[in-house]
Amino acid sequence: MEYFLELFLGGMTRGSIYALIALGYTMVYGIIGLINFAHGEIYMIGAFTALITASVLTIFGLNPFAILVLAGLAAVVYSSAYGFTIEKVAYKPLRNAPRLSPLISAIGMSIFLQNYVLLAQTSDFMPFPNLIPEFAFMEPWAHIIGSSEIVILAVTAVAMVLLTLLIKFTRIGKAMRATAQDRKMAMLVGVNINRVISVTFIIGSSLAAIGGLLIASHIGQINFYIGFIAGIKAFTAAVLGGIGSIPGAVLGSFVLGWTESFATGYISSDYEDVFAFSLLVLILIFRPAGILGRSESKKV
Amino acid sequence: MLDLVNIQTYYGNIQALKNISIHIDEGEIVTLIGANGAGKTTTLMSISGIVPPKSGTITFLGEPIHDLNAEQIVARGISQVPEGRHIFPYLTVMENLDMGAFLRTDKRNIRADLEMIFEMFPILSDRRHQEGGTLSGGEQQMLAISRALMARPRLLLLDEPSLGLAPLIIKKIFIIIKEINRTRNTTIFLVEQNANLALHVADRGYVMENGSITMEDTAAALLVNEDVKRSYLGI
Ligand SMILES: Nc1ncnc2c1ncn2[C@@H]1O[C@H](COP(=O)(O)OP(=O)(O)OP(=O)(O)O)[C@@H](O)[C@H]1O
Ligand SMILES: [Mg+2]
């Protein structure tokens, strides 16, 4: 039973990180119908920004919690700037081009950013300072869940609640939903589409940056390639849940996290990815639109 | 109030509007009739800034608006009810109406307008928490008109409001259009394929063929014009 609980919470932690990244994929897809392949790199850049900020602040001897918050802020700002700029440079000029063009542009962006970080930071794994101390009160359960996992779960939960409130109740949130449902009509009621798209990229990038910081401090090392793998997993989760659907992305992420965790724990860690992608194939065969996705015909 | 002068609009290389000029006075109901593919929808989209004209000028209340973007044109007081209604399907009726008032900040007047709309269309009040996509065609048309009114437009552009509706609902919608024009002093530019209906509510009308305006007269005169009768009234 304890082992089960450990795997369950471990899967949920993984799922949280996937969710933070998957939301960016699904929101961008919902608004402009593009799979933003460079999104995994945004997450990786967030992790590196956090690493650099944390390293510098550690020299100044700040307390770990303050470093965590400041590194997170730096990662959010820096990744958002990248996300915002990528949209303006690589996608906006292609908005009326055939669907394949922005997709190729996205892949190009992804390769460019990976290599840019590779050149700047080398391919070596860099140690990430441990910013989340073990909580004393968690001592008896330490073998089931660690403090960094608790922080990941808590931060993700808070981020999800804030995002939900933003989408449901704010003016920009309503404009985002309206734009996703009917772009031309949104323009006809006076929504500034360019602003909505930029805000979507900024929100998606911020969430990915938080994911980058959390995973880096959990695992303890990063390199230029982490965005590629996490990106593919998160994208899988978004498709699993139904691309374009926000609750779908979160649900898909948890399902994927649990699948990996239980498959690794009860069967073999060698087959982690096999199970993850088999699940994807199965779901797409039986529910092509994903778990919570709306089928294309209903969308119109 | 609104002046289109020598408007030419293209979709890529295809010219959809060939040098059209239209003039609408404040307080009028003006209709634009024509067959499928004549360019009626394109005319409205050019006015709204969604498909900006390649050449020509559009003046609204004495100021050029053909270089403005869609957002600025709504802010100037032109709202459109597009062909096919375009209700936001997963927003509630209430949220759809809120979107109509997207650019407004005068909270108190928004409330008053909302009450006016619920008085005009009580059914929308009953359905206010229902998703827009679940409404019937007639209800969606009422919602589409109401959403446009939530912007408090000076000029309302209506694209085929009768499309796909039962005769009884059409009658009701047209009574409301007339009422909006009279009681709220909203100028109306009405695109219709149902020429008979349109010419009965309008003051003046334009006839469009293949991207050009071929006739322009008072609605009463067009109703008895032999060419119009033959081509559009089916008499
Ligand atoms: N997005 C588009 N791309 C290319 N051509 C278009 C586009 N929209 C309209 N057209 C063309 O422009 C011309 C005018 O179309 P428009 O929709 O304005 O006609 P309409 O008078 O509104 O017709 P209907 O009564 O069927 O609604 C048509 O020949 C049409 O094929
Ligand atoms: Mg039309």
XYZ file of C-alpha atoms and ligand atoms in Angstrom:
567
model
C 0.000 0.000 0.000
C 2.770 2.414 0.830
C 4.503 1.522 -2.385
C 1.312 2.184 -4.285
C 0.951 5.564 -2.596
C 4.536 6.419 -3.408
C 3.997 5.595 -7.081
C 0.696 7.448 -7.091
C 2.240 10.635 -5.697
C 5.307 10.251 -7.877
C 3.066 9.979 -10.937
C 1.139 13.011 -9.841
C 4.348 15.003 -9.471
C 5.416 14.055 -12.981
C 1.923 14.844 -14.174
C 2.109 18.295 -12.598
C 5.234 19.155 -14.542
C 3.709 17.811 -17.749
C 0.590 19.853 -17.052
C 2.543 23.076 -16.615
C 4.073 22.526 -20.044
C 1.041 20.966 -21.734
C -1.109 24.004 -20.963
C 1.076 26.141 -23.222
C 0.679 23.692 -26.109
C -3.057 23.425 -25.692
C -3.741 27.147 -25.227
C -1.695 28.150 -28.256
C -3.346 25.414 -30.300
C -6.756 26.589 -29.122
C -6.131 30.169 -30.210
C -4.118 29.889 -33.427
C -4.341 26.194 -34.306
C -0.574 25.745 -34.200
C 1.512 23.073 -32.496
C 4.222 25.267 -31.035
C 7.161 22.887 -31.264
C 9.459 25.472 -29.699
C 7.475 25.333 -26.457
C 9.689 22.637 -24.906
C 12.643 24.963 -25.460
C 10.842 27.730 -23.593
C 10.678 25.386 -20.622
C 14.362 24.523 -20.997
C 15.272 28.204 -21.175
C 13.221 28.748 -18.024
C 15.251 26.069 -16.264
C 18.548 27.629 -17.371
C 17.458 31.096 -16.341
C 16.524 29.728 -12.936
C 19.872 27.950 -12.707
C 21.886 31.040 -13.528
C 19.844 33.257 -11.233
C 20.005 30.740 -8.405
C 23.759 30.265 -8.790
C 24.397 33.976 -8.608
C 22.077 34.481 -5.643
C 23.619 31.537 -3.804
C 26.961 33.330 -3.946
C 25.304 36.220 -2.129
C 24.109 33.771 0.500
C 20.388 34.441 0.325
C 18.095 31.961 2.004
C 16.976 29.111 -0.264
C 13.316 30.016 -0.240
C 14.022 33.595 -1.364
C 16.310 32.237 -4.062
C 13.575 29.890 -5.236
C 11.081 32.727 -5.577
C 13.517 35.095 -7.290
C 14.803 32.395 -9.647
C 11.187 31.588 -10.488
C 10.434 35.234 -11.232
C 13.502 35.545 -13.438
C 12.576 32.351 -15.301
C 9.006 33.547 -15.853
C 10.087 36.933 -17.170
C 12.823 35.565 -19.410
C 10.789 32.696 -20.844
C 7.816 34.978 -21.457
C 10.042 37.346 -23.378
C 11.187 34.414 -25.511
C 7.648 33.127 -26.057
C 6.389 36.594 -26.966
C 9.278 37.187 -29.374
C 9.038 33.767 -31.033
C 5.391 34.411 -31.863
C 6.141 37.835 -33.334
C 9.167 36.680 -35.324
C 8.311 33.154 -36.413
C 4.511 32.770 -36.414
C 2.797 36.119 -36.875
C 4.185 36.747 -40.382
C 2.819 33.328 -41.385
C -0.648 33.753 -39.916
C -2.386 33.627 -43.294
C 0.000 31.122 -44.844
C -0.885 27.439 -45.346
C -1.003 25.516 -42.061
C 2.231 23.661 -42.735
C 4.355 26.821 -42.923
C 4.096 27.952 -39.280
C 4.554 24.342 -38.208
C 7.872 24.142 -40.039
C 8.795 27.537 -38.659
C 8.081 26.159 -35.171
C 10.332 23.160 -35.701
C 13.039 25.498 -36.987
C 12.683 27.669 -33.885
C 12.966 24.625 -31.659
C 16.180 23.434 -33.334
C 17.596 26.950 -33.310
C 16.973 27.464 -29.596
C 18.379 24.054 -28.664
C 21.571 24.701 -30.546
C 21.835 28.214 -29.257
C 21.736 26.954 -25.665
C 24.069 24.090 -26.609
C 26.628 26.595 -27.836
C 26.186 28.914 -24.885
C 26.073 26.248 -22.148
C 27.736 23.132 -23.677
C 26.039 19.746 -23.670
C 27.144 18.832 -20.136
C 24.616 18.371 -17.415
C 24.826 21.303 -15.018
C 24.120 20.781 -11.346
C 21.113 22.672 -10.097
C 21.285 23.871 -6.473
C 18.860 22.137 -4.132
C 16.571 24.978 -3.131
C 13.879 23.021 -1.373
C 15.040 21.799 2.053
C 13.519 18.642 3.537
C 10.617 19.626 5.772
C 11.160 18.353 9.302
C 7.479 17.608 9.869
C 7.462 15.345 6.823
C 10.114 13.055 8.367
C 7.830 10.028 8.942
C 6.595 10.057 5.332
C 9.857 10.975 3.673
C 10.081 7.617 1.932
C 6.697 8.202 0.253
C 6.940 11.825 -0.774
C 9.772 14.339 -0.620
C 9.500 18.014 0.099
C 10.290 19.055 -3.452
C 7.424 16.892 -4.669
C 5.111 18.600 -2.214
C 6.257 21.988 -3.490
C 5.699 20.888 -7.087
C 2.171 19.698 -6.321
C 1.305 22.829 -4.370
C 2.712 25.295 -6.879
C 0.980 23.497 -9.733
C -2.325 23.510 -7.886
C -2.065 27.238 -7.241
C -1.107 27.916 -10.871
C -4.095 25.888 -12.121
C -6.532 27.724 -9.869
C -5.187 31.131 -10.931
C -5.320 30.157 -14.594
C -8.900 28.937 -14.259
C -9.978 32.173 -12.585
C -8.213 34.200 -15.257
C -9.826 32.323 -18.137
C -13.286 32.258 -16.585
C -13.720 35.672 -15.095
C -11.333 38.274 -16.447
C -11.836 40.412 -19.519
C -8.739 39.033 -21.234
C -9.811 35.491 -20.314
C -13.171 35.965 -21.991
C -11.457 37.495 -25.005
C -9.190 34.433 -25.192
C -12.117 32.044 -25.133
C -14.028 34.073 -27.695
C -10.991 34.201 -29.984
C -10.467 30.451 -29.691
C -14.107 29.797 -30.593
C -14.546 32.269 -33.451
C -11.676 34.540 -34.332
C -13.452 36.656 -36.925
C -16.398 37.265 -34.621
C -14.048 38.214 -31.815
C -12.581 40.856 -34.138
C -16.090 42.045 -34.982
C -16.853 42.802 -31.331
C -13.576 44.700 -31.019
C -11.154 42.167 -29.546
C -7.539 42.959 -30.419
C -6.454 39.554 -31.724
C -2.742 40.351 -31.664
C -2.910 41.188 -27.987
C -4.850 38.016 -27.180
C -2.312 35.876 -29.020
C 0.620 37.569 -27.288
C -0.976 37.139 -23.876
C -1.572 33.470 -24.639
C 2.096 32.951 -25.445
C 3.143 34.834 -22.317
C 0.890 32.779 -20.047
C 1.957 29.503 -21.654
C 5.640 30.452 -21.389
C 5.287 31.512 -17.761
C 3.737 28.187 -16.794
C 6.465 26.289 -18.674
C 9.149 28.370 -16.935
C 7.694 27.487 -13.534
C 7.744 23.850 -14.621
C 11.376 24.257 -15.675
C 12.402 25.693 -12.329
C 10.554 23.031 -10.327
C 11.854 20.042 -12.261
C 15.398 21.367 -12.313
C 15.469 21.761 -8.571
C 13.798 18.360 -8.125
C 16.122 16.394 -10.422
C 19.189 18.474 -9.613
C 20.689 18.781 -13.085
C 19.786 20.167 -16.516
C 21.163 20.375 -20.027
C 20.075 21.805 -23.371
C 18.123 18.688 -24.307
C 15.601 18.523 -21.434
C 13.084 20.641 -23.349
C 12.889 18.210 -26.221
C 11.941 15.199 -24.108
C 9.654 17.023 -21.709
C 8.108 18.841 -24.652
C 7.212 15.619 -26.429
C 5.776 14.131 -23.267
C 3.718 17.227 -22.497
C 2.529 17.418 -26.072
C 1.483 13.773 -25.782
C -0.414 14.643 -22.622
C -2.154 17.544 -24.345
C -3.238 15.322 -27.234
C -4.274 12.619 -24.784
C -6.536 15.031 -22.941
C -7.838 16.647 -26.118
C -5.705 19.355 -27.674
C -7.274 22.786 -27.267
C -8.946 21.838 -23.996
C -7.454 23.287 -20.801
C -8.930 20.762 -18.339
C -8.030 18.113 -20.920
C -4.358 19.080 -20.803
C -4.289 18.763 -17.017
C -6.154 15.464 -17.005
C -4.033 14.063 -19.840
C -0.884 15.058 -17.960
C -1.920 13.234 -14.789
C -2.990 10.151 -16.735
C 0.380 10.125 -18.464
C 2.268 10.718 -15.214
C 0.457 7.871 -13.470
C 0.880 5.505 -16.396
C 4.625 6.100 -16.424
C 4.956 5.896 -12.686
C 2.987 2.663 -12.247
C 4.524 1.017 -15.300
C 7.982 1.851 -14.019
C 7.210 0.802 -10.482
C 5.382 -2.453 -11.088
C 6.825 -3.643 -14.383
C 10.117 -2.160 -15.514
C 11.620 1.256 -15.898
C 12.952 0.255 -19.320
C 9.461 0.395 -20.730
C 8.375 3.753 -19.321
C 8.094 5.435 -22.715
C 6.603 2.365 -24.374
C 3.697 2.469 -21.959
C 3.254 6.197 -22.298
C 3.008 6.109 -26.049
C 0.980 2.898 -26.188
C -1.560 4.658 -24.033
C -1.585 7.564 -26.459
C -2.149 5.267 -29.427
C -4.945 3.438 -27.624
C -6.768 6.591 -26.640
C -6.462 8.067 -30.090
C -7.900 4.898 -31.627
C -10.940 4.919 -29.377
C -11.330 8.658 -28.804
C -9.625 10.477 -31.667
C -10.357 13.893 -30.163
C -8.725 12.955 -26.839
C -10.321 12.365 -23.460
C -12.013 15.759 -23.133
C -11.570 17.016 -26.690
C -14.359 18.262 -28.862
C -14.534 16.656 -32.262
C -13.785 19.015 -35.146
C -17.299 18.911 -36.513
C -18.736 20.036 -33.190
C -16.180 22.787 -32.905
C -17.474 24.770 -35.851
C -23.278 59.319 -41.992
C -21.501 56.542 -43.918
C -19.975 57.082 -47.343
C -18.283 54.444 -49.455
C -16.575 55.944 -52.491
C -15.094 53.797 -55.276
C -14.372 50.830 -53.038
C -12.387 47.961 -54.540
C -11.839 44.870 -52.430
C -9.882 41.737 -53.317
C -9.478 38.205 -52.012
C -5.953 37.518 -53.248
C -6.214 38.147 -56.986
C -9.977 37.828 -57.102
C -11.744 41.151 -57.172
C -14.924 40.941 -55.124
C -15.945 44.624 -55.108
C -15.578 46.662 -58.285
C -15.680 50.353 -57.605
C -18.765 50.546 -55.460
C -20.142 53.693 -53.880
C -22.817 53.681 -51.204
C -24.227 56.476 -49.115
C -26.244 56.173 -45.909
C -27.831 59.029 -43.978
C -28.273 59.126 -40.226
C -31.522 57.464 -39.107
C -32.118 55.600 -42.353
C -32.685 51.939 -43.022
C -30.804 51.171 -46.222
C -30.803 47.743 -47.805
C -28.377 46.018 -50.137
C -29.884 43.213 -52.187
C -28.301 40.855 -54.685
C -27.845 37.228 -55.695
C -25.463 34.708 -54.128
C -21.854 35.748 -54.546
C -22.694 39.317 -55.574
C -20.375 40.766 -52.909
C -22.821 41.810 -50.188
C -20.978 40.162 -47.321
C -17.691 41.482 -48.658
C -19.129 44.997 -48.583
C -19.947 44.673 -44.879
C -16.570 43.087 -44.117
C -14.843 45.983 -45.855
C -16.793 48.477 -43.759
C -15.934 46.564 -40.555
C -12.244 46.396 -41.415
C -12.064 42.593 -41.586
C -11.331 42.587 -45.330
C -9.948 46.095 -45.861
C -10.490 47.633 -49.298
C -7.526 47.947 -51.652
C -8.612 51.357 -52.865
C -11.375 53.870 -52.317
C -12.494 55.691 -49.199
C -14.939 54.952 -46.409
C -16.030 57.922 -44.331
C -18.039 57.583 -41.135
C -19.379 60.659 -39.323
C -17.048 62.811 -41.404
C -13.863 60.879 -40.685
C -12.063 58.337 -42.874
C -12.188 54.829 -41.392
C -10.821 52.634 -44.186
C -7.343 52.597 -42.609
C -8.568 51.705 -39.120
C -8.513 48.176 -37.746
C -11.640 46.263 -36.750
C -11.310 47.205 -33.084
C -11.154 50.925 -33.827
C -14.125 50.719 -36.168
C -16.274 49.093 -33.470
C -15.136 51.814 -31.096
C -16.304 54.468 -33.603
C -19.832 53.022 -33.417
C -20.235 50.441 -36.182
C -21.351 46.952 -35.142
C -22.057 43.990 -37.345
C -24.363 40.984 -37.105
C -22.561 38.686 -39.515
C -24.071 36.203 -41.914
C -24.681 32.915 -40.116
C -24.897 34.712 -36.734
C -21.542 33.527 -35.383
C -22.595 33.035 -31.796
C -19.650 32.036 -29.586
C -20.828 28.446 -29.138
C -19.282 27.646 -25.742
C -19.854 31.021 -24.122
C -23.108 31.412 -22.248
C -25.797 33.747 -23.529
C -24.715 36.204 -20.848
C -21.054 35.971 -21.847
C -21.962 36.424 -25.497
C -23.755 39.631 -24.550
C -20.762 40.715 -22.439
C -18.539 40.238 -25.473
C -20.792 42.636 -27.368
C -19.917 45.306 -24.803
C -16.223 44.375 -24.902
C -14.929 47.873 -25.602
C -17.297 49.695 -23.244
C -16.435 50.831 -19.750
C -19.672 52.576 -18.754
C -20.877 49.827 -16.405
C -24.148 51.466 -15.471
C -25.280 51.998 -19.050
C -24.298 48.438 -19.896
C -26.679 47.215 -17.208
C -29.461 49.386 -18.592
C -28.869 48.113 -22.119
C -28.943 44.560 -20.862
C -32.316 45.143 -19.255
C -33.613 46.722 -22.438
C -32.490 43.653 -24.390
C -34.070 41.206 -21.962
C -37.294 43.180 -22.271
C -37.094 42.979 -26.049
C -36.175 39.257 -26.055
C -37.398 37.679 -22.782
C -36.288 34.261 -24.024
C -32.644 35.369 -23.806
C -33.134 36.216 -20.177
C -34.493 32.733 -19.503
C -31.525 31.206 -21.313
C -28.843 33.480 -19.929
C -26.755 30.694 -18.376
C -27.092 28.359 -21.343
C -24.269 27.954 -23.888
C -24.856 29.973 -27.056
C -24.373 26.943 -29.293
C -27.363 25.198 -27.744
C -29.877 27.878 -28.760
C -32.256 27.431 -31.688
C -31.606 29.300 -34.928
C -34.150 31.983 -34.133
C -32.811 32.461 -30.618
C -29.279 32.673 -31.983
C -30.331 35.425 -34.377
C -31.910 37.347 -31.486
C -28.717 36.866 -29.504
C -26.558 37.978 -32.433
C -28.572 41.178 -32.815
C -28.546 41.762 -29.066
C -24.805 41.229 -28.876
C -24.299 43.871 -31.557
C -26.634 46.252 -29.722
C -24.586 45.816 -26.531
C -21.917 47.932 -28.225
C -24.453 50.786 -28.501
C -23.702 51.248 -32.195
C -24.624 54.354 -34.174
C -24.712 52.174 -37.284
C -25.823 48.540 -37.272
C -24.788 46.259 -40.132
C -27.064 43.235 -40.577
C -26.083 40.403 -42.916
C -29.055 38.252 -43.950
C -30.858 38.149 -40.611
C -33.663 36.095 -42.186
C -31.342 33.280 -43.287
C -32.710 29.848 -42.386
C -35.492 31.075 -40.119
C -39.205 30.259 -40.091
C -41.542 32.961 -41.484
C -42.990 33.782 -38.076
C -39.554 34.359 -36.538
C -38.463 36.396 -39.562
C -41.464 38.640 -39.098
C -40.620 39.134 -35.445
C -36.973 39.903 -36.208
C -37.925 42.491 -38.801
C -40.365 44.193 -36.457
C -37.534 44.431 -33.951
C -35.161 45.835 -36.576
C -37.664 48.548 -37.379
C -38.130 49.247 -33.681
C -34.381 49.505 -33.037
C -34.167 52.008 -35.854
C -37.047 54.088 -34.578
C -36.697 54.041 -30.801
C -32.909 53.934 -30.439
C -32.207 56.100 -33.470
C -29.806 53.473 -34.793
C -29.018 53.711 -38.476
C -29.317 50.356 -40.221
C -27.592 48.865 -43.246
C -29.392 45.655 -44.089
C -28.052 43.005 -46.454
C -30.721 40.600 -47.652
C -31.438 37.996 -50.267
C -35.083 38.182 -49.318
C -35.578 41.364 -51.348
C -39.308 41.598 -50.807
C -38.925 41.660 -47.060
C -35.948 44.003 -47.111
C -37.573 46.556 -49.407
C -40.655 46.616 -47.206
C -38.736 47.758 -44.116
C -36.082 49.904 -45.821
C -36.181 53.559 -46.825
C -33.751 53.114 -49.714
C -32.040 50.254 -51.456
C -29.044 49.291 -53.572
C -28.906 46.370 -55.973
C -25.605 44.571 -56.392
C -24.511 42.251 -59.201
C -21.100 40.660 -59.618
C -19.372 43.115 -57.337
C -20.918 46.264 -58.797
C -23.863 48.426 -57.785
C -26.337 48.317 -60.658
C -29.287 50.203 -59.198
C -30.050 52.633 -56.419
C -33.416 54.094 -55.487
C -36.027 54.473 -52.785
C -37.359 51.164 -51.527
C -40.833 51.997 -52.820
C -39.512 52.639 -56.313
C -37.415 49.452 -56.334
C -40.439 47.414 -55.277
C -42.260 48.366 -58.474
C -39.187 48.374 -60.744
C -39.634 45.777 -63.510
C -36.013 44.528 -63.431
C -36.035 44.153 -59.676
C -39.385 42.409 -59.801
C -38.123 39.936 -62.356
C -34.716 39.232 -60.844
C -35.256 39.509 -57.112
C -38.936 39.496 -56.267
C -39.835 36.489 -58.385
C -42.909 38.141 -59.825
N -12.591 34.289 -48.175
C -12.758 34.357 -49.508
N -11.754 34.010 -50.342
C -11.906 34.077 -51.688
N -13.012 34.494 -52.297
C -14.052 34.867 -51.522
C -13.980 34.820 -50.095
N -15.152 35.240 -49.595
C -15.919 35.538 -50.668
N -15.266 35.315 -51.830
C -15.774 35.546 -53.184
O -16.173 36.890 -53.303
C -17.392 36.997 -54.005
C -18.417 37.749 -53.174
O -18.742 36.960 -52.021
P -19.708 37.468 -50.882
O -19.628 36.503 -49.778
O -19.406 38.873 -50.573
O -21.121 37.353 -51.612
P -22.581 37.565 -51.019
O -23.229 38.555 -51.881
O -22.533 37.843 -49.569
O -23.229 36.130 -51.281
P -24.326 35.325 -50.413
O -25.638 35.912 -50.724
O -24.208 33.929 -50.921
O -23.952 35.449 -48.988
C -17.800 35.583 -54.349
O -17.443 35.347 -55.695
C -17.016 34.720 -53.437
O -16.699 33.497 -54.030
Mg -23.196 36.889 -47.937
